XYZ file of C-alpha atoms in Angstrom:
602
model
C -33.420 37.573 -66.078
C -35.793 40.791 -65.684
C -33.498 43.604 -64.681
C -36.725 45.603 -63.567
C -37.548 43.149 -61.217
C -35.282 41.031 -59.446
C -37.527 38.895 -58.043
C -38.312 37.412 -61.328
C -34.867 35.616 -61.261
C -35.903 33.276 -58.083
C -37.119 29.850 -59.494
C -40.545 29.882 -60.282
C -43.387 28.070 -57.435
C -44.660 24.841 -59.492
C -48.946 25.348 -60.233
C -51.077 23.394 -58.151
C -51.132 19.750 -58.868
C -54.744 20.192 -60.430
C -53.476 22.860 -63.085
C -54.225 21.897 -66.578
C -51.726 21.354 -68.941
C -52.568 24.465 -71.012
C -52.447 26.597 -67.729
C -49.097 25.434 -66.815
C -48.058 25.889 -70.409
C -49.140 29.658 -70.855
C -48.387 30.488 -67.209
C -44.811 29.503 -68.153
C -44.760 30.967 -70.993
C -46.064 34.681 -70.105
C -43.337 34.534 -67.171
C -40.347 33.254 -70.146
C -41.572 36.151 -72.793
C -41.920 38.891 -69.766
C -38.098 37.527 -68.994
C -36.770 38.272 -72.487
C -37.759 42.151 -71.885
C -34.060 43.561 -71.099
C -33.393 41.590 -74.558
C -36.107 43.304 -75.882
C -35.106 46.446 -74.627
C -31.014 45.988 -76.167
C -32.474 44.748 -79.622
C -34.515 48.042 -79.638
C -31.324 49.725 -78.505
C -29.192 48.132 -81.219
C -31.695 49.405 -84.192
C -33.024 52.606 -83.052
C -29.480 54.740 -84.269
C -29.793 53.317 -88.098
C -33.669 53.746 -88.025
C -33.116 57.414 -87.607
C -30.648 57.850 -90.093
C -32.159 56.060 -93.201
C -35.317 57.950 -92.279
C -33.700 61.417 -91.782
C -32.740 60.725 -95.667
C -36.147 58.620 -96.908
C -38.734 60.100 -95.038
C -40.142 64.087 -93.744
C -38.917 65.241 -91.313
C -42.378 65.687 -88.834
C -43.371 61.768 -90.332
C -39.762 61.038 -88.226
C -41.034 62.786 -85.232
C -44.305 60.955 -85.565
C -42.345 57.895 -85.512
C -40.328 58.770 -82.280
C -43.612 60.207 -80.508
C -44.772 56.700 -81.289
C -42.110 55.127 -79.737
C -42.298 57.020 -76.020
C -45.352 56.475 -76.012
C -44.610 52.717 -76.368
C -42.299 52.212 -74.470
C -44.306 54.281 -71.030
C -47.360 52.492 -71.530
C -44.963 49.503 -71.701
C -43.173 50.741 -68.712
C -46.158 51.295 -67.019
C -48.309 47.731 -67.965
C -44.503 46.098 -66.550
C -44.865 47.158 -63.319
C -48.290 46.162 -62.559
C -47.855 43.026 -64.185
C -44.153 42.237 -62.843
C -45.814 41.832 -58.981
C -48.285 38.997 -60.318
C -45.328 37.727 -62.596
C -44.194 34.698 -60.600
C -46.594 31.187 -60.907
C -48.248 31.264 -57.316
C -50.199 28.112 -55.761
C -53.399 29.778 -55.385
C -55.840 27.487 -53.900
C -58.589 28.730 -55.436
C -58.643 27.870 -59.623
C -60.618 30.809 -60.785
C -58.897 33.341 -58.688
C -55.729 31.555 -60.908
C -57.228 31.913 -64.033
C -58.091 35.531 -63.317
C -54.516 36.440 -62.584
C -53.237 34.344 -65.541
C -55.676 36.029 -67.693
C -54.745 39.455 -66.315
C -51.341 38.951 -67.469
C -51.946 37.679 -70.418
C -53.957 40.744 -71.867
C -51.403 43.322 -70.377
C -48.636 41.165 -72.048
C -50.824 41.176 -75.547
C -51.786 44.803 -75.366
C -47.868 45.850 -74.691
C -46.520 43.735 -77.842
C -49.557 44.484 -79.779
C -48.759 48.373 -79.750
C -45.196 47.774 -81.213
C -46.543 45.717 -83.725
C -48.843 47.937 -84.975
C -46.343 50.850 -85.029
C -44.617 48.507 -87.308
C -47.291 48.281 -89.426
C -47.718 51.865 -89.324
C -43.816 52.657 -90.197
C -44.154 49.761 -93.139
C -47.068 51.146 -94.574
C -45.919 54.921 -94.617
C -42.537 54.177 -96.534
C -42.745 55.550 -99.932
C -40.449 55.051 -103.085
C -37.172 56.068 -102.753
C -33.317 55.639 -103.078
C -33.340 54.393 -99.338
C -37.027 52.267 -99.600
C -34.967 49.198 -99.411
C -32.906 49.590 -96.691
C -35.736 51.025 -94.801
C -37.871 48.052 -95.311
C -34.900 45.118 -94.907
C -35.157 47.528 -91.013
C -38.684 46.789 -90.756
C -38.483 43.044 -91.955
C -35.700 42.613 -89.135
C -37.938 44.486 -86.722
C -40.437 42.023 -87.329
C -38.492 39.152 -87.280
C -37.723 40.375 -83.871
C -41.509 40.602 -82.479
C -42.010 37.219 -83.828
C -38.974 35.966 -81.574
C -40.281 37.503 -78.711
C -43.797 36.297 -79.094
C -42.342 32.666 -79.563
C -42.890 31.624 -75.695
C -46.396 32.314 -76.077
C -48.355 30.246 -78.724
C -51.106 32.836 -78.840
C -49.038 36.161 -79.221
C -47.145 34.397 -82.306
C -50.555 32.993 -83.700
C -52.294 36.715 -83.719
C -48.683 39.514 -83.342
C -46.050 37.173 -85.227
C -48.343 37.454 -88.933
C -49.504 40.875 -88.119
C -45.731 42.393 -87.773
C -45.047 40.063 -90.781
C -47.924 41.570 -93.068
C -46.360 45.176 -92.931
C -42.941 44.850 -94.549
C -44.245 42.007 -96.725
C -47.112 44.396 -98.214
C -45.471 47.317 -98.757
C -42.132 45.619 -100.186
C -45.086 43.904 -102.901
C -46.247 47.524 -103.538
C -42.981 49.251 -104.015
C -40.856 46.776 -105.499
C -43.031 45.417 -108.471
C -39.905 43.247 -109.966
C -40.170 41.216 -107.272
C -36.525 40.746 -106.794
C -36.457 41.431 -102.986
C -40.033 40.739 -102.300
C -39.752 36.963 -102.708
C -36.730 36.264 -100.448
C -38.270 38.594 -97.583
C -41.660 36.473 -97.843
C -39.242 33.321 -97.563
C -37.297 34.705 -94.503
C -40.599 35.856 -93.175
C -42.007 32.307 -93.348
C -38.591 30.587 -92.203
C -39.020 32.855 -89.059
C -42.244 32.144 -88.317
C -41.310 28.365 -88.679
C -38.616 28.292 -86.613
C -41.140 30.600 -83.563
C -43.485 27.798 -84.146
C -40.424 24.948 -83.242
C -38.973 27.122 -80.558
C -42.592 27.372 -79.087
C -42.879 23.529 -78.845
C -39.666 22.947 -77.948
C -40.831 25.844 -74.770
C -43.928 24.089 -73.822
C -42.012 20.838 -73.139
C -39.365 22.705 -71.155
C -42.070 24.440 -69.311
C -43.810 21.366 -68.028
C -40.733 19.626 -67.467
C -39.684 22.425 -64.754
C -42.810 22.524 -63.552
C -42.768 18.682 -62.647
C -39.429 19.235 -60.991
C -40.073 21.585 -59.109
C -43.193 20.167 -58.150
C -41.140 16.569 -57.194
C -38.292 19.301 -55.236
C -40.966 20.409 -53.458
C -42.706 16.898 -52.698
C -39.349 16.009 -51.535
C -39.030 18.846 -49.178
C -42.141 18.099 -47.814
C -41.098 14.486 -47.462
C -37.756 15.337 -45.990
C -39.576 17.768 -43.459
C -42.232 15.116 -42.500
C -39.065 12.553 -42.054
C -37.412 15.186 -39.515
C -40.613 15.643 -37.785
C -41.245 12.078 -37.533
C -37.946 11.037 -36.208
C -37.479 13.933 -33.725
C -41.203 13.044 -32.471
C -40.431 9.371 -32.399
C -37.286 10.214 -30.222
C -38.912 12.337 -28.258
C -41.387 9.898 -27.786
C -38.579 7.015 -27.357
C -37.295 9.435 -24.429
C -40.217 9.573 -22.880
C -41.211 6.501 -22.870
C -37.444 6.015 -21.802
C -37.602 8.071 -18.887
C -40.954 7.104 -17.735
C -40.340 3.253 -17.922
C -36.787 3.409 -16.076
C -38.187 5.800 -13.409
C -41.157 3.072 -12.395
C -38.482 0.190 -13.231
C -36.122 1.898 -10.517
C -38.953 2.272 -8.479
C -39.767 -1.493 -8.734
C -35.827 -2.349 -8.030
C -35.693 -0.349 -4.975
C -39.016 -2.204 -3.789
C -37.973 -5.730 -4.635
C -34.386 -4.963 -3.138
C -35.870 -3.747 0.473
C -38.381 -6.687 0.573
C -35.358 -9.165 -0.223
C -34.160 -8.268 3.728
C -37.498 -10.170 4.674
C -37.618 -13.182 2.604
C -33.414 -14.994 4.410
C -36.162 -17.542 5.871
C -38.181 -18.097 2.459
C -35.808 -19.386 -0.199
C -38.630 -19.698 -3.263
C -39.555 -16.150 -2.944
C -36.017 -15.509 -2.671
C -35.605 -17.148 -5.975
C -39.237 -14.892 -7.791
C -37.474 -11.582 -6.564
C -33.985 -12.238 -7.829
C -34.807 -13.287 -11.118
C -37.355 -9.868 -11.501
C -34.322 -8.136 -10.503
C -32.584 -10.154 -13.191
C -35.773 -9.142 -15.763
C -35.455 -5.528 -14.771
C -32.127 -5.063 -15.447
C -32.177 -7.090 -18.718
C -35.643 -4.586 -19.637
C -33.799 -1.260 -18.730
C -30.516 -2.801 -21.019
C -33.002 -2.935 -23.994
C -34.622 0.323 -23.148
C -31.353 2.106 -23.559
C -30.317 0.268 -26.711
C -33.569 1.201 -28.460
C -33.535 4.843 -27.670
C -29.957 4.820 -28.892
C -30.689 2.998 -32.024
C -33.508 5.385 -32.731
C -31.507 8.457 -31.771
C -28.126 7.127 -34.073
C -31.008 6.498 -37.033
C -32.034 9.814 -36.322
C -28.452 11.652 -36.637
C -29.118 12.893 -33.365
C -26.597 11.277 -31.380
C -23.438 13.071 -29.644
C -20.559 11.754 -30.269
C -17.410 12.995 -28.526
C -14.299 12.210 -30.999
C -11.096 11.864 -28.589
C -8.096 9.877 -28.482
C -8.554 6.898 -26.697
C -6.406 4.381 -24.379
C -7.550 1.649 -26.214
C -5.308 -0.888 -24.435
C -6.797 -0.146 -21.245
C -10.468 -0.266 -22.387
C -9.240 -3.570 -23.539
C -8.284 -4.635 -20.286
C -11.565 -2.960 -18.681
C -13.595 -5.079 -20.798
C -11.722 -8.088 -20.379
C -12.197 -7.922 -16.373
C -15.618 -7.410 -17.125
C -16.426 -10.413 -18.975
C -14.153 -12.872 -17.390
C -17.105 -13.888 -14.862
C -19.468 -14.921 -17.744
C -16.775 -16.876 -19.575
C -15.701 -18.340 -16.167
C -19.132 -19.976 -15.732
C -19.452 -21.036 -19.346
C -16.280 -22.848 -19.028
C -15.185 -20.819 -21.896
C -11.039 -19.914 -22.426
C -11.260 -16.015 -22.668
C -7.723 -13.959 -24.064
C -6.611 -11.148 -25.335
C -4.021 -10.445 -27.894
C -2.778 -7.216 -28.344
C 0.777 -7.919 -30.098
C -0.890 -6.353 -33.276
C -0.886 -2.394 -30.696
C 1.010 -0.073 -32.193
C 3.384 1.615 -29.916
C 2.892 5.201 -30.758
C -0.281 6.765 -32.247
C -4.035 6.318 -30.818
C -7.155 5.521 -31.997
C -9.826 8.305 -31.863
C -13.461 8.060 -31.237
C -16.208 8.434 -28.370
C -14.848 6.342 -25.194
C -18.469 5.415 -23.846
C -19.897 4.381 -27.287
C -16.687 2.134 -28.370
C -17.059 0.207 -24.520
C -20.682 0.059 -25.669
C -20.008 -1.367 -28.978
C -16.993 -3.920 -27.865
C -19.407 -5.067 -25.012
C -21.921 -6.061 -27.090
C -20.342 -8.030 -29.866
C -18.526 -9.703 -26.604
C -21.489 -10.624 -24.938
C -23.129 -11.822 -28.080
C -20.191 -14.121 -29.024
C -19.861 -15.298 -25.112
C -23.806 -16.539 -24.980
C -23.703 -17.718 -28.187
C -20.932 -19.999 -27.830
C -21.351 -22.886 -25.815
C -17.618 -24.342 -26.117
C -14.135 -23.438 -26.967
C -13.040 -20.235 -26.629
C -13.307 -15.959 -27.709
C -10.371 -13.963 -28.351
C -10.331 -10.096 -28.308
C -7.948 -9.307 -30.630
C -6.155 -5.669 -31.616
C -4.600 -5.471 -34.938
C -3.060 -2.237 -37.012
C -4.551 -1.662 -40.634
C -2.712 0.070 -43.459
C -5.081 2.264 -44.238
C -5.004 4.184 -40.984
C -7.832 2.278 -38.594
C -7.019 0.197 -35.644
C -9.438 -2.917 -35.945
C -10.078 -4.659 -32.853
C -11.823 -8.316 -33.522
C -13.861 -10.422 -31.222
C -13.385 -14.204 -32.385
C -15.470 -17.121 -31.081
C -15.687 -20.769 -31.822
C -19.773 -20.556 -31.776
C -22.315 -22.150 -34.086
C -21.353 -19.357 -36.870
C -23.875 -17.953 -39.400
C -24.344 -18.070 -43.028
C -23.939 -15.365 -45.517
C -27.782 -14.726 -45.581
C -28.081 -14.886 -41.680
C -24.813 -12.265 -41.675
C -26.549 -9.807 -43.513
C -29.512 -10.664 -41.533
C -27.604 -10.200 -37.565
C -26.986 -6.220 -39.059
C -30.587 -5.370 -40.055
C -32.335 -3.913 -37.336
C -35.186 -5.275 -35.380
C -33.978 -8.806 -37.212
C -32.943 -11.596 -35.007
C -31.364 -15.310 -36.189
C -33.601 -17.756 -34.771
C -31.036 -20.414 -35.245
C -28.694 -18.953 -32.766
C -30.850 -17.001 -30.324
C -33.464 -19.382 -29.403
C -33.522 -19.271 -25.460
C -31.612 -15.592 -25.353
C -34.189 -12.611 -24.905
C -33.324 -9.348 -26.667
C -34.389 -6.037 -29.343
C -32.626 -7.649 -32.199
C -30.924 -3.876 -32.390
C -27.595 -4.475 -30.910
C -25.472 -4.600 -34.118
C -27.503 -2.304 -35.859
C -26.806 0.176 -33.398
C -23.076 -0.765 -33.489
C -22.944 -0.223 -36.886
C -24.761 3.241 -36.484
C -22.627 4.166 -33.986
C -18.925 3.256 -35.730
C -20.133 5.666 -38.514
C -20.763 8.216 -36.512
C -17.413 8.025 -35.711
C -16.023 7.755 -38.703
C -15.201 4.046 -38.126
C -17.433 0.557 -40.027
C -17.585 -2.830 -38.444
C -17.794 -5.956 -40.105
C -18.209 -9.475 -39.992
C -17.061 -13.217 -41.416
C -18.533 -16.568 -40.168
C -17.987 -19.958 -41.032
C -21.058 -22.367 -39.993
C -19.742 -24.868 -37.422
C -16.824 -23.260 -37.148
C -17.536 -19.708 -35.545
C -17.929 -16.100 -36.089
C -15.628 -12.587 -36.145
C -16.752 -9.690 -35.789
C -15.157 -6.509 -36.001
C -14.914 -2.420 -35.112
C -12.143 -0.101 -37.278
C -11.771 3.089 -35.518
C -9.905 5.796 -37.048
C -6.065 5.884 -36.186
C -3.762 9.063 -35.635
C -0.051 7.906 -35.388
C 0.582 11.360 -33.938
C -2.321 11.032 -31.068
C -1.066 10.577 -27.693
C -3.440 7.948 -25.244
C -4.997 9.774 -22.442
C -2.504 9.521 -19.367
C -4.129 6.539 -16.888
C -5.599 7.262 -13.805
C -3.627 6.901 -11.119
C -4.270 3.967 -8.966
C -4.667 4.120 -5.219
C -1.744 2.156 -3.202
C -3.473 -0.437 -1.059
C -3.812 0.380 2.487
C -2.453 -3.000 4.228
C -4.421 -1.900 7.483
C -7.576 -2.277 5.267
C -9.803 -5.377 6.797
C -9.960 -8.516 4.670
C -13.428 -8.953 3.554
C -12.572 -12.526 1.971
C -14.202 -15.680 3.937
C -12.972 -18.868 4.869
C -15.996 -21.305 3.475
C -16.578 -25.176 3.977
C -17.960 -26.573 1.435
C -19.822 -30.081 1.417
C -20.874 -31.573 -2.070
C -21.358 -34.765 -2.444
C -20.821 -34.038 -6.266
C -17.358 -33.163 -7.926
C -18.040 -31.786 -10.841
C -20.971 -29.406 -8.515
C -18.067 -29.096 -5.670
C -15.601 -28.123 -8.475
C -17.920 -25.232 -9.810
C -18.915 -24.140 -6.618
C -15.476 -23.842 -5.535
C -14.495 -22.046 -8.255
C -16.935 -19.047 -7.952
C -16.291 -18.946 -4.064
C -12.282 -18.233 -4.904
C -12.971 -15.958 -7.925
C -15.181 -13.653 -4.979
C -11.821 -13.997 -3.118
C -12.686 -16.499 -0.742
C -11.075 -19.179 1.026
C -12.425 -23.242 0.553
C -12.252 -26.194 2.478
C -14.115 -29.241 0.298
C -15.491 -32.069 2.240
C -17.943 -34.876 0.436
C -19.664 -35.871 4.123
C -20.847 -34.613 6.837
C -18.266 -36.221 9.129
C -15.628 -34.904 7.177
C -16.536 -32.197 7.654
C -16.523 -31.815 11.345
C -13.079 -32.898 10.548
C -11.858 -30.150 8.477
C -13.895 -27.829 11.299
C -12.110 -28.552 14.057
C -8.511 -28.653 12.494
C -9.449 -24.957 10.971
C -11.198 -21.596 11.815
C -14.525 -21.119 9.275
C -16.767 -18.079 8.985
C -19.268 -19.997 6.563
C -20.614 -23.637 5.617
C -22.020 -24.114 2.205
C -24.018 -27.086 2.043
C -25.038 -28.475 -1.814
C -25.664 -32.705 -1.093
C -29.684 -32.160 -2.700
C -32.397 -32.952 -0.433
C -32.220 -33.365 2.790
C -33.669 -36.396 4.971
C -37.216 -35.864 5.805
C -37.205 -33.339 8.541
C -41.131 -34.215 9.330
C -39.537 -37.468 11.095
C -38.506 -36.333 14.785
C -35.389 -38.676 14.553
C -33.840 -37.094 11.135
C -34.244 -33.809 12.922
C -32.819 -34.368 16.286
C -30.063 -35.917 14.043
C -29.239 -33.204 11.808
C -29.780 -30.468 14.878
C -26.716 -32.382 16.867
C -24.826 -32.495 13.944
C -25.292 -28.840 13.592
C -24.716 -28.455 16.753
C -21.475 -30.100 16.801
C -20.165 -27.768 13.326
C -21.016 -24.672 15.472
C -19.623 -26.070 18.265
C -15.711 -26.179 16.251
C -16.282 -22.358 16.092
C -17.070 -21.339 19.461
C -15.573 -18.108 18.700
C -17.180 -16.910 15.531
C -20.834 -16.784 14.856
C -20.856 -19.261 12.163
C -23.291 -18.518 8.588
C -24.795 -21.885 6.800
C -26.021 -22.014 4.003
C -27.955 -24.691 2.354
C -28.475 -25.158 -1.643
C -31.812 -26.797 -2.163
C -33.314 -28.447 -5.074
C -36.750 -27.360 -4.003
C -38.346 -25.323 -1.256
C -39.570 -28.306 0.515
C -37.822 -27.872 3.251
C -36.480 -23.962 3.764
C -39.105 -23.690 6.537
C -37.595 -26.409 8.892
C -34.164 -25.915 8.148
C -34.560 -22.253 8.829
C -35.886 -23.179 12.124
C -32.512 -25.050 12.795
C -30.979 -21.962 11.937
C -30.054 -23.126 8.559
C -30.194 -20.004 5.628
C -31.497 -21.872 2.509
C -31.280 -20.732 -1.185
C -33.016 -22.483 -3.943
C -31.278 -24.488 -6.979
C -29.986 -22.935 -9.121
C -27.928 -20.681 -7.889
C -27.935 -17.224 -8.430
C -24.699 -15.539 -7.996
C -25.652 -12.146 -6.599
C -27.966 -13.808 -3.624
C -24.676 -15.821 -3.312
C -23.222 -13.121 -2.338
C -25.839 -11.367 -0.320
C -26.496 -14.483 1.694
C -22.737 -14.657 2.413
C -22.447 -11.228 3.295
C-alpha cells in the first residue's frame, strides 16, 4: 500500500457501470503502479550504495555528482507530481464521462512523465560508461535497473510499451559497444527480452484482476444498495402495517362500542339481535387477523421484541387448556393434557406472550379442523436440551406437499379450510416467532388419520419457573351469580346440548319435554329463568292460540310469585319475536349464540 498516502489502502470505488473496458483497465492500473511506489522507493534504496562505489572507481568524479544531481532532482519532481496526483488517485464514480476521462488522463501523463525521467537518466548513466576494469559490473547495475522500470511499468500496458524498451535500449547499446566479443552482450539481450516477456504476462494477468475487482465491487455495492432498499422497504411496510393497524382497530373499536350500546335496544327484536352479534363476531375475528399480520410482517422484518425468560410452562399449559375447553365442549371433542413427559427441575425459556400466542394457534387450528375424536396437548423432554410441547388431533391430516404448504405464508389448504375464514399467516408467524427465540416447530400428518404439530423451546435444567401468583381465597359471603333454569325441549339430543352449556356457565337445570311438565317441575321448585327451545310456536295471529299460551304463561309465573321470572324463547325464525315479546316472552333467534346467551340471561 502507498505509505505517502494512506488513503490509497481503502478498497477502490468500482467505475460507473457505463465505463469502457479500457477505462476500467488503465484506471486500475495507474492506481496498482502508483501503489508499488514504497517498492519503488526500497529497490532504489537497495542499489543506490553499490552504484556509488563501482562509479567512485569507473567513472570522474564530477560525472558521479552529475549522476546524484540527477537523482534529487528525480526523485522531487517525483515527490512533487505524487502529491498532486495521490488526491485524484482513487477510481471515483463521476457522473459525468469526460470530466472521468480528464482526470484519468491527468494521471496518466503525471504517472508517464515521473517514470519517464528515471528512464532516461538510465539511458543517460548507460550511455556515459566508458571502458574499464569495472564497465561490467557497472552495466550488469544498469541492466538490473532496467529490469526494474520494466517491472514497475508492468500494470500499465502503455508505460511498458513506450518506458520498458527505452530503459532496455541503454544497457543493451552500450554493452554492444564496449564489449565487442559478445560474451556478455548476448545473455543481457536474452534477460532483457525474458523481462519484457514476463511484464507483458504479468500485464494480462493485471487487466483480468482489475476487471474482476471492479465487477465485485460493483455487485458489493449493488448488494448494499439492495440490502438498504430491503430495510427501507420492510421498515416502511411495517410502518405502514402499523398504521393501517392502528387506524383499522381504532374505527373497529369504535364500531364495537356502537353495536354493543344499540344491542340494549334490540331484547324485543330477536333478528337484529342475531345481524349485531354476528358483526361483533366479524369484528373480533377482523381485529385477530389484523394483529397476526402486523406480527408476521414485523417477525419477517427482525423487528420483533422478544423477551427471553424462564417460563412456568405447566401453568400456561393449564391456562390454555381452560381456555379452549369451551370450543372442544361444543364440538363434542375429548380435550387432555399430558404432562408426565415435565421435567421436575429446570425451565423452559422464551417470551411468555408469544409462546401463549403460538400454542393457541396450533390449538385452535387442530380444534376447528377436527370434526371428531379428540386433541391432546402434550409436554415431552428432548435430549438435546428443548422442551417440545405437541398438539395432537385426530383431524382430516395433510399430505407432505400440503405440510410444506400450511408453513408458507399467505398459503392456505383448501382441502381443510373450506368454510374457516383466515390470513393463511398463522404458522408462518409461529415459525417466525420460535426462531426468534431460539426454538423451531414442526410438523407430521398422516391423511385420515390426523396431524401433530409441534413448538421446542430452549431448556435450562438450572432455570427456576417463575413463582405463581397467589390466588385469592374465596369470600363465602360473595353472592351466587349461578341460576336455577327450566328448560323445555322437546328434543334430547337439543335438550342435552343445551343443558350442557347452561351447567358449564355454572347454572342450575330442570329438563321438562312439555309444557305441563313443566308447570310441574315449577311448582315443586324455585326458578329464576325458563328456556324455551320446542321450534315454532302455534300461530299467535289466532286469538285462541294466544289466550292459550298467555294463561299458560301466566300460570309458570304464577309458581314464582316471589321472583320476577326471565323467559326466554329459542326461535327458528323471527316470525313471531314481535307477539311473543308482547306476552312478555324475550326471544333469540336459532342458532344460538353463546354470548347473547348469556346477556339475555343476565
Amino acid at each position: 500500500m502507498n505509505a505517502f498516502n494512506p488513503n490509497l489502502s481503502r478498497t477502490p470505488a468500482p467505475l460507473p457501470r457505463g465505463a469502457s473496458r479500457d477505462s476500467v483497465v488503465l484506471d486500475y492500473g495507474l492506481i496498482a503502479q502508483w501503489r508499488l511506489a514504497p517498492y519503488a522507493l526500497g529497490f532504489f534504496g537497495m542499489g543506490l550504495p553499490l552504484f556509488l562505489w563501482t562509479t567512485q572507481v569507473a567513472l570522474p568524479v564530477w560525472l558521479t555528482g552529475l549522476f546524484m544531481l540527477l537523482f534529487i532532482i528525480n526523485w522531487t519532481v517525483f515527490m512533487i507530481m505524487k502529491g498532486q496526483t495521490a488526491r485524484r488517485m482513487t477510481p471515483v464514480p463521476v457522473p459525468d464521462a469526460a470530466i472521468r476521462r480528464a482526470l484519468i488522463r491527468e494521471r496518466l501523463w503525471r504517472q508517464w512523465l515521473a517514470g519517464g525521467l528515471w528512464t532516461l537518466t538510465l539511458l543517460a548513466i548507460s550511455l556515459s560508461i566508458g571502458a574499464g576494469p569495472h564497465t561490467a559490473t557497472l552495466l550488469l547495475l544498469c541492466a538490473g535497473a532496467a529490469v526494474g522500470i520494466i517491472f514497475f511499468s508492468a500494470p500499465v500496458l502503455l508505460f511498458l510499451l513506450t518506458l520498458g524498451p527505452l530503459a532496455a535500449a541503454g544497457p543493451v547499446f552500450a554493452l554492444y559497444h564496449l564489449d565487442s566479443s559478445g560474451t556478455l552482450a548476448q545473455p543481457m539481450i536474452g534477460g532483457m527480452a525474458l523481462a519484457l516477456a514476463m511484464a507483458f504476462i504479468l500485464n494480462r494477468h493485471m487487466q483480468e484482476h482489475y476487471l474482476l475487482e471492479n465487477a465485485q465491487l460493483d455487485a458489493a455495492l449493488e448488494r448494499e444498495a439492495i440490502r438498504a432498499d430491503t430495510e427501507a422497504l420492510n421498515e416502511a411496510r411495517v410502518a405502514l402495517m402499523e398504521t393501517l393497524s392502528r387506524e383499522v382497530q381504532s374505527g373497529l373499536k369504535g364500531v364495537e362500542q356502537n353495536l354493543l350500546q344499540g344491542l340494549t335496544h334490540l331484547t324485543r327484536a330477536p333478528a337484529p339481535r342475531q345481524y349485531v352479534d354476528a358483526a361483533l363476531a366479524e369484528i373480533t375475528h377482523l381485529q385477530t387477523i389484523l394483529v397476526t399480520t402486523l406480527d408476521n410482517d414485523t417477525a419477517a422484518a427482525g423487528q420483533i421484541e422478544i423477551d427471553l425468560q424462564p417460563l412456568d410452562i405447566e401453568l400456561l399449559a393449564e391456562r390454555l387448556m381452560a381456555q379452549f375447553a369451551d370450543l372442544a365442549r361444543t364440538r363434542g371433542l375429548a380435550f387432555t393434557c399430558n404432562m408426565q413427559g415435565l421435567p421436575t427441575e429446570g425451565a423452559v425459556r422464551g417470551d411468555e406472550h408469544r409462546v401463549e400466542q403460538i400454542l393457541a394457534h396450533l390449538l385452535s387450528n387442530a380444534l376447528l379442523y377436527t370434526q371428531q375424536g379428540r386433541v391432546e396437548l402434550k409436554l415431552l423432554h428432548l435430549p438435546e436440551g428443548y422442551l417440545r410441547i405437541e398438539v395432537v388431533d385426530s383431524g382430516p391430516g395433510l399430505s407432505e406437499d400440503e405440510l410444506a404448504l400450511a408453513f408458507a405464508p399467505h398459503s392456505r389448504i383448501l382441502r381443510t379450510s373450506s368454510g374457516h375464514s383466515g390470513a393463511g399467516l398463522g404458522l408462518s408467524l409461529s415459525r417466525s416467532l420460535s426462531e426468534l427465540m431460539g426454538g423451531r416447530t414442526g410438523a407430521e400428518s398422516t391423511l385420515d388419520v390426523g396431524s401433530k404439530f409441534w413448538l421446542d423451546l430452549p431448556f435450562d435444567r438450572y432455570a427456576k419457573a417463575p413463582p405463581r401468583p397467589v390466588e385469592p381465597e374465596a369470600d363465602e359471603s360473595a353472592p351466587d351469580h349461578s341460576l336455577r333454569i327450566l328448560l323445555i325441549a322437546n328434543d334430547s339430543l337439543r335438550a342435552a346440548q343445551l343443558r350442557d352449556v347452561l351447567e358449564h356457565q355454572g347454572h342450575k337445570c330442570l329438563t321438562s319435554t312439555t309444557r305441563e311438565r313443566a308447570l310441574t317441575l315449577a311448582r315443586k321448585a324455585p326458578v329464576d329463568a325458563c328456556l324455551i327451545s320446542t321450534g315454532p310456536f302455534e300461530a299467535l295471529e289466532d286469538a285462541a292460540n294466544r289466550e292459550k299460551l298467555a294463561a299458560w304463561l301466566e300460570s309458570l309465573r304464577a309458581t314464582q310469585a316471589d321472583a320476577h321470572l326471565n323467559i326466554i324463547a329459542l326461535l327458528p325464525d323471527g316470525l313471531q319475536a314481535e307477539a311473543l315479546s308482547e306476552l312478555g316472552v324475550r326471544a333469540l333467534l336459532m342458532p344460538l349464540n353463546r354470548e347473547a346467551l348469556v346477556r339475555a340471561l343476565a
